[in-house]
Structure formats: C-alpha cells, structure tokens
Tab-separated table of C-alpha atoms in Angstrom:
chain	number	residue	atom	x	y	z
O	1	MET	CA	-28.693	-35.396	63.833
O	2	LYS	CA	-29.269	-39.188	63.556
O	3	ILE	CA	-25.914	-40.974	63.642
O	4	VAL	CA	-25.134	-44.693	63.331
O	5	LEU	CA	-21.847	-45.996	64.773
O	6	VAL	CA	-19.970	-48.984	63.340
O	7	SER	CA	-16.791	-50.345	64.915
O	8	ARG	CA	-14.221	-53.006	64.260
O	9	ILE	CA	-15.330	-55.849	66.470
O	10	ASP	CA	-11.952	-57.600	66.619
O	11	ASP	CA	-10.233	-54.774	68.482
O	12	GLU	CA	-11.089	-54.042	72.131
O	13	GLU	CA	-9.563	-50.559	72.036
O	14	ALA	CA	-11.624	-49.643	68.982
O	15	LEU	CA	-14.767	-50.839	70.752
O	16	ARG	CA	-13.956	-48.824	73.889
O	17	TYR	CA	-13.324	-45.761	71.734
O	18	THR	CA	-16.658	-46.286	69.938
O	19	ALA	CA	-18.519	-46.539	73.256
O	20	SER	CA	-16.898	-43.303	74.424
O	21	LEU	CA	-17.693	-41.631	71.115
O	22	ALA	CA	-21.359	-42.651	71.425
O	23	ARG	CA	-21.541	-40.901	74.823
O	24	ASP	CA	-19.822	-37.783	73.486
O	25	LEU	CA	-22.187	-37.531	70.513
O	26	GLU	CA	-25.227	-38.004	72.746
O	27	ASP	CA	-23.915	-35.231	75.022
O	28	LEU	CA	-23.778	-33.004	71.924
O	29	GLY	CA	-27.490	-33.689	71.374
O	30	HIS	CA	-27.269	-36.211	68.549
O	31	GLY	CA	-29.350	-39.372	68.329
O	32	VAL	CA	-26.972	-42.351	68.280
O	33	THR	CA	-27.679	-45.910	67.114
O	34	LEU	CA	-25.202	-48.786	66.990
O	35	GLU	CA	-24.784	-51.279	64.167
O	36	GLU	CA	-25.863	-54.741	65.304
O	37	GLY	CA	-22.449	-56.431	65.504
O	38	THR	CA	-20.941	-53.434	67.298
O	39	ALA	CA	-23.898	-53.268	69.679
O	40	GLN	CA	-23.623	-56.949	70.608
O	41	ARG	CA	-19.969	-56.542	71.605
O	42	LEU	CA	-20.913	-53.535	73.750
O	43	GLY	CA	-23.937	-55.198	75.333
O	44	ARG	CA	-26.466	-52.876	73.709
O	45	GLU	CA	-29.281	-53.047	71.175
O	46	GLY	CA	-28.445	-52.334	67.547
O	47	ILE	CA	-29.624	-52.520	63.946
O	48	PRO	CA	-28.307	-54.636	61.035
O	49	PHE	CA	-26.388	-52.984	58.206
O	50	GLU	CA	-29.328	-53.458	55.842
O	51	GLU	CA	-31.567	-51.270	58.019
O	52	ILE	CA	-29.155	-48.362	58.453
O	53	THR	CA	-30.757	-44.970	57.797
O	54	GLY	CA	-30.176	-41.488	59.129
O	55	ASP	CA	-27.931	-38.517	58.479
O	56	LEU	CA	-24.487	-40.008	59.030
O	57	VAL	CA	-22.662	-43.309	59.554
O	58	VAL	CA	-19.409	-43.132	61.526
O	59	VAL	CA	-17.083	-46.105	61.021
O	60	VAL	CA	-14.269	-46.723	63.510
O	61	GLY	CA	-11.898	-49.017	61.667
O	62	GLY	CA	-9.732	-49.399	58.601
O	63	ASP	CA	-10.621	-49.438	54.926
O	64	GLY	CA	-12.020	-52.961	55.256
O	65	SER	CA	-14.556	-51.779	57.822
O	66	VAL	CA	-15.606	-48.892	55.570
O	67	LEU	CA	-15.934	-51.198	52.547
O	68	LEU	CA	-18.028	-53.657	54.549
O	69	THR	CA	-20.357	-50.854	55.671
O	70	VAL	CA	-20.825	-49.417	52.180
O	71	HIS	CA	-21.255	-52.906	50.727
O	72	GLN	CA	-23.906	-53.967	53.249
O	73	MET	CA	-26.047	-50.817	53.404
O	74	ARG	CA	-29.232	-51.175	51.384
O	75	LYS	CA	-29.435	-47.394	50.842
O	76	GLN	CA	-26.294	-45.296	50.843
O	77	VAL	CA	-25.896	-42.893	53.794
O	78	PRO	CA	-22.946	-40.447	54.130
O	79	VAL	CA	-19.988	-42.226	55.749
O	80	LEU	CA	-17.246	-40.761	57.922
O	81	GLY	CA	-14.309	-43.042	58.675
O	82	ILE	CA	-12.148	-42.771	61.792
O	83	ASN	CA	-8.928	-44.600	61.043
O	84	TRP	CA	-8.260	-47.610	63.252
O	85	GLY	CA	-6.304	-49.571	60.685
O	86	GLU	CA	-3.029	-49.620	58.765
O	87	VAL	CA	-3.432	-47.040	55.985
O	88	GLY	CA	-6.998	-45.780	55.951
O	89	PHE	CA	-7.439	-44.134	52.555
O	90	LEU	CA	-11.203	-44.319	53.092
O	91	ALA	CA	-10.995	-43.147	56.719
O	92	ASP	CA	-10.281	-39.428	56.699
O	93	LEU	CA	-9.949	-38.722	60.418
O	94	GLU	CA	-7.488	-39.965	62.992
O	95	PRO	CA	-9.013	-40.658	66.436
O	96	ASP	CA	-7.460	-37.531	67.972
O	97	GLU	CA	-9.002	-35.359	65.229
O	98	ALA	CA	-12.573	-36.590	65.631
O	99	GLY	CA	-13.582	-34.447	68.615
O	100	ALA	CA	-12.845	-31.156	66.871
O	101	PHE	CA	-14.692	-32.286	63.753
O	102	PHE	CA	-17.811	-33.446	65.597
O	103	ALA	CA	-17.979	-30.102	67.392
O	104	THR	CA	-18.700	-28.543	63.979
O	105	LEU	CA	-21.489	-30.976	62.995
O	106	LYS	CA	-24.228	-28.594	64.101
O	107	ASP	CA	-23.285	-26.489	61.059
O	108	GLY	CA	-23.806	-29.459	58.720
O	109	PHE	CA	-21.250	-31.140	56.437
O	110	ARG	CA	-20.330	-31.490	52.784
O	111	VAL	CA	-20.823	-34.802	50.990
O	112	GLU	CA	-18.496	-36.242	48.347
O	113	ARG	CA	-19.925	-38.761	45.889
O	114	ARG	CA	-17.646	-41.661	44.948
O	115	MET	CA	-18.418	-43.699	41.860
O	116	ARG	CA	-18.996	-47.433	42.240
O	117	VAL	CA	-18.936	-50.069	39.511
O	118	SER	CA	-21.884	-52.369	38.927
O	119	LEU	CA	-21.076	-55.932	37.881
O	120	SER	CA	-23.335	-58.297	35.991
O	121	VAL	CA	-22.559	-61.768	34.715
O	122	ASP	CA	-24.527	-63.025	31.736
O	123	GLY	CA	-27.213	-60.428	32.495
O	124	LYS	CA	-27.502	-61.132	36.245
O	125	HIS	CA	-26.511	-58.275	38.591
O	126	LEU	CA	-24.091	-59.502	41.271
O	127	GLY	CA	-23.228	-56.326	43.156
O	128	ASP	CA	-21.474	-52.966	43.227
O	129	ALA	CA	-17.824	-52.308	44.081
O	130	LEU	CA	-16.435	-49.145	45.666
O	131	ASN	CA	-12.783	-50.195	45.383
O	132	GLU	CA	-12.533	-53.057	42.938
O	133	ALA	CA	-13.677	-56.362	41.595
O	134	VAL	CA	-11.099	-59.015	40.810
O	135	ILE	CA	-11.377	-62.094	38.626
O	136	VAL	CA	-8.973	-64.813	39.717
O	137	THR	CA	-8.522	-68.495	39.065
O	138	GLU	CA	-10.024	-70.918	41.542
O	139	ARG	CA	-6.656	-72.636	41.913
O	140	PRO	CA	-3.337	-70.827	42.521
O	141	ALA	CA	-0.682	-70.796	39.795
O	142	LYS	CA	-3.232	-71.320	37.007
O	143	MET	CA	-3.608	-68.634	34.331
O	144	LEU	CA	-6.811	-67.364	32.791
O	145	ARG	CA	-7.430	-66.061	29.287
O	146	PHE	CA	-9.419	-62.812	29.035
O	147	GLY	CA	-11.058	-60.820	26.282
O	148	VAL	CA	-11.818	-57.113	26.746
O	149	TYR	CA	-14.493	-55.457	24.600
O	150	VAL	CA	-15.175	-51.713	24.537
O	151	ASP	CA	-18.412	-50.661	22.818
O	152	GLY	CA	-18.538	-54.160	21.353
O	153	ILE	CA	-15.095	-53.808	19.762
O	154	PRO	CA	-12.351	-56.254	20.807
O	155	SER	CA	-9.745	-54.204	22.662
O	156	GLU	CA	-7.384	-56.852	23.996
O	157	ARG	CA	-6.924	-60.550	24.609
O	158	PHE	CA	-4.374	-61.738	27.124
O	159	ARG	CA	-3.412	-64.440	29.596
O	160	ALA	CA	-2.836	-63.529	33.235
O	161	ASP	CA	-3.241	-64.733	36.795
O	162	GLY	CA	-6.281	-62.491	37.046
O	163	LEU	CA	-7.860	-59.168	36.130
O	164	LEU	CA	-8.573	-56.241	38.422
O	165	ILE	CA	-11.472	-53.893	37.618
O	166	SER	CA	-10.985	-50.835	39.807
O	167	THR	CA	-12.689	-47.516	40.429
O	168	PRO	CA	-10.627	-44.314	40.808
O	169	THR	CA	-11.241	-44.631	44.573
O	170	GLY	CA	-9.745	-48.117	44.454
O	171	SER	CA	-6.669	-46.929	42.562
O	172	THR	CA	-4.863	-46.479	45.906
O	173	ALA	CA	-5.729	-50.009	47.044
O	174	TYR	CA	-5.108	-53.362	45.297
O	175	ALA	CA	-4.727	-51.566	41.958
O	176	MET	CA	-1.731	-49.574	43.187
O	177	SER	CA	-0.101	-52.736	44.547
O	178	ALA	CA	-0.616	-54.359	41.129
O	179	GLY	CA	1.243	-51.554	39.357
O	180	GLY	CA	-1.650	-49.298	38.380
O	181	PRO	CA	-1.656	-45.491	38.493
O	182	ILE	CA	-3.080	-43.307	41.255
O	183	VAL	CA	-6.244	-41.788	39.787
O	184	ASP	CA	-7.966	-38.596	40.921
O	185	PRO	CA	-11.325	-39.767	42.395
O	186	GLN	CA	-13.070	-36.906	40.573
O	187	ILE	CA	-12.378	-38.775	37.327
O	188	GLU	CA	-15.044	-41.305	36.436
O	189	GLY	CA	-13.616	-44.309	34.676
O	190	PHE	CA	-12.982	-48.042	34.845
O	191	LEU	CA	-9.381	-49.000	35.565
O	192	LEU	CA	-8.432	-52.445	34.185
O	193	ILE	CA	-5.189	-54.000	35.420
O	194	PRO	CA	-4.003	-57.473	34.356
O	195	LEU	CA	-2.484	-59.364	37.282
O	196	ALA	CA	0.885	-60.906	36.391
O	197	PRO	CA	0.160	-61.008	32.622
O	198	TYR	CA	2.053	-63.465	30.468
O	199	MET	CA	2.995	-60.760	27.906
O	200	LEU	CA	4.598	-57.438	28.837
O	201	SER	CA	2.411	-55.754	26.206
O	202	SER	CA	-0.678	-56.262	28.405
O	203	ARG	CA	-0.973	-52.881	30.088
O	204	PRO	CA	-3.504	-51.151	32.397
O	205	HIS	CA	-6.424	-49.370	30.706
O	206	LEU	CA	-8.499	-46.422	31.965
O	207	ILE	CA	-11.867	-46.508	30.181
O	208	SER	CA	-14.643	-43.922	30.301
O	209	THR	CA	-17.829	-44.881	32.133
O	210	GLY	CA	-19.686	-43.623	29.061
O	211	ARG	CA	-18.575	-46.714	27.161
O	212	ILE	CA	-19.899	-50.272	27.296
O	213	LEU	CA	-17.263	-52.475	28.891
O	214	GLU	CA	-17.395	-56.272	28.738
O	215	VAL	CA	-14.867	-58.810	29.948
O	216	THR	CA	-15.059	-62.395	28.779
O	217	LEU	CA	-13.414	-65.485	30.182
O	218	GLU	CA	-12.010	-67.371	27.227
O	219	THR	CA	-10.892	-70.438	29.116
O	220	GLU	CA	-12.241	-73.620	30.624
O	221	LYS	CA	-10.541	-73.063	33.984
O	222	PRO	CA	-12.888	-72.295	36.912
O	223	ALA	CA	-12.651	-68.746	38.274
O	224	HIS	CA	-14.054	-66.465	40.971
O	225	LEU	CA	-15.275	-62.874	40.922
O	226	VAL	CA	-14.559	-61.105	44.239
O	227	ILE	CA	-16.253	-57.751	44.932
O	228	ASP	CA	-14.459	-55.423	47.383
O	229	GLY	CA	-13.167	-58.451	49.239
O	230	GLN	CA	-16.691	-58.897	50.630
O	231	SER	CA	-18.579	-61.158	48.197
O	232	THR	CA	-17.297	-64.036	46.087
O	233	PHE	CA	-19.064	-65.562	43.081
O	234	GLU	CA	-18.105	-68.595	41.042
O	235	LEU	CA	-17.864	-67.846	37.336
O	236	GLU	CA	-18.951	-70.378	34.790
O	237	ARG	CA	-16.527	-71.213	32.035
O	238	GLU	CA	-16.634	-68.623	29.217
O	239	ALA	CA	-18.644	-66.188	31.391
O	240	LYS	CA	-19.225	-62.596	30.263
O	241	VAL	CA	-18.861	-59.827	32.880
O	242	THR	CA	-20.520	-56.505	32.037
O	243	VAL	CA	-19.177	-53.443	33.854
O	244	THR	CA	-21.240	-50.256	34.208
O	245	ARG	CA	-21.291	-47.247	36.511
O	246	SER	CA	-23.541	-47.910	39.508
O	247	SER	CA	-26.650	-45.757	39.817
O	248	GLU	CA	-25.894	-45.442	43.555
O	249	PRO	CA	-22.526	-43.868	44.332
O	250	ALA	CA	-20.996	-44.167	47.778
O	251	LEU	CA	-21.361	-41.010	49.890
O	252	PHE	CA	-18.501	-39.730	52.035
O	253	VAL	CA	-18.277	-36.819	54.425
O	254	HIS	CA	-15.797	-34.250	53.126
O	255	THR	CA	-13.497	-33.329	56.009
O	256	GLY	CA	-11.554	-30.648	54.146
O	257	LYS	CA	-8.492	-32.819	53.497
O	258	PRO	CA	-7.414	-32.615	49.829
O	259	PHE	CA	-7.034	-36.003	48.138
O	260	PHE	CA	-3.435	-35.531	47.005
O	261	GLU	CA	-2.382	-34.214	50.400
O	262	LYS	CA	-3.824	-37.397	51.875
O	263	VAL	CA	-1.989	-39.534	49.299
O	264	ASN	CA	1.311	-37.810	50.048
O	265	TYR	CA	0.910	-38.226	53.819
O	266	LYS	CA	-0.272	-41.818	53.858
O	267	LEU	CA	2.210	-43.181	51.329
O	268	ARG	CA	5.107	-41.580	53.209
O	269	ASN	CA	3.987	-42.772	56.620
O	270	LEU	CA	3.215	-46.456	56.050
C-alpha cells in the first residue's frame, strides 16, 4: 500500500512519532512517502501537498493539521488522523491505538465520504470547505448586514458580527462554539449560524444541499471570507457568495468508531 505521512511540524514529539511510524509501516511492507514540510524537519526527501497521491494519507496532528491536508491536496485521497491535538474530531485514532489498526491494513479499509461546501463570489470559485467558511468584518466590533436567499427567495436579513456557513462535519467545530446544533455527518446540508446577531430572532438554519443558497453582503463595510481557517479572501462591498455542495467530498478512513460515541467521549474529556 502507498502511504503518505503528514505531521505537525511545530511539535518535536509528534515528529519523532511520525519517524517511528514511517519505520513501522515500512517494516509491514508498505511504501511510505513524507509530505514536504514533514520531510524537511526529519532530514528526508518529500513531496508537496499538491502532489500527494496513493492509497492513504496518515496525518499526525490535530484537526487543524487534517484540515490543512484536505485543503491543500489537489485530488482527495483517504485520510486517517492520529490525534496529536486538543480535541481531534477529525482524527479518529489516539497514538496508542494506531499500531493495532495498521496491523489490519493488509485487509483493506472502509472509506467515509464527507461533504464539503464550494464557495463562489460573484461567479468566481474561491475554494471548498470541509468544516466551515466564515464571513467576518475586516475590523473588530463592526457589524455586517447580510441577506440570505434560498432558491432565489429572500429568507432572512439580519445584522451580526459575522456569518458561519458550516458543513455537518464542521458542526462540532466553530459552529458548536457559536451555538449551533451537532449534526449527524450523514446528513447533507448547509448550516448557517449568525455570529452575535443584533436581533434574537436571527436563528441558525439547516438548508438542503439540493437548494440554491446565496448570501449577500448588504453593507459598505469591508469584510473577509475565511475558508477552514486556511485561506482568506477580501470581499468587495455588496458581494454575493454562492454556496453549493462540492463535487469532491473529503475521504476519511472509517476506523469503526461510531460518530455519536466519539462525540460523547470527546465532549466529556476536554
């Protein structure tokens, strides 16, 4: 099996673990390649994210490391996260569980597809988000005015510090902190959550991916669109953001851990 390893590069223990894991996987007969940044820290040759191919990508890190990997890959490859972070909703395995799992790789693995959202502004595609995209003002403490249109029909207008557009996968991330619901990742929908809205009547929406969703900025204040915390774009005044389901979902290795069991464990052990 062709496996690419990605590690946090700001943590020496994570890097040592990744180097040890590379040796273990090679001893099991797998072909192992290192991502470029990881390889440089370990004094080896590697490949950039954009050139990653193969059967499996193993990420040693937290959710940020997994998001970076998914965001940077040109073509989606199944990802397995080994948690070296705080919560790790996207990293299914703890380091002490990895050995037993990799011993079963010769039998293959199941893949879970996770919906991503595709974001375009005034017809120009900016990127895809696995967790969320957030529209925020360029300057703190300044409110924005939003319009939400579903199938061309005005659904809501409100003022808020920002607007979060989340996937079901992202419902346990920023969206949960902003007061949104936990959503089963098998549901495909767009979760819209106003951030600190001026009116209490502005509530989260869960909208089917079968609908046409548009968000307009109805203000002259400058704003930014941030995708998965990885890419930031300046929005022109009165910009229109079109939200659709991405044609390329993220691919994750299914480790046999039920989603709601994982939610229960992680939220009780923060």
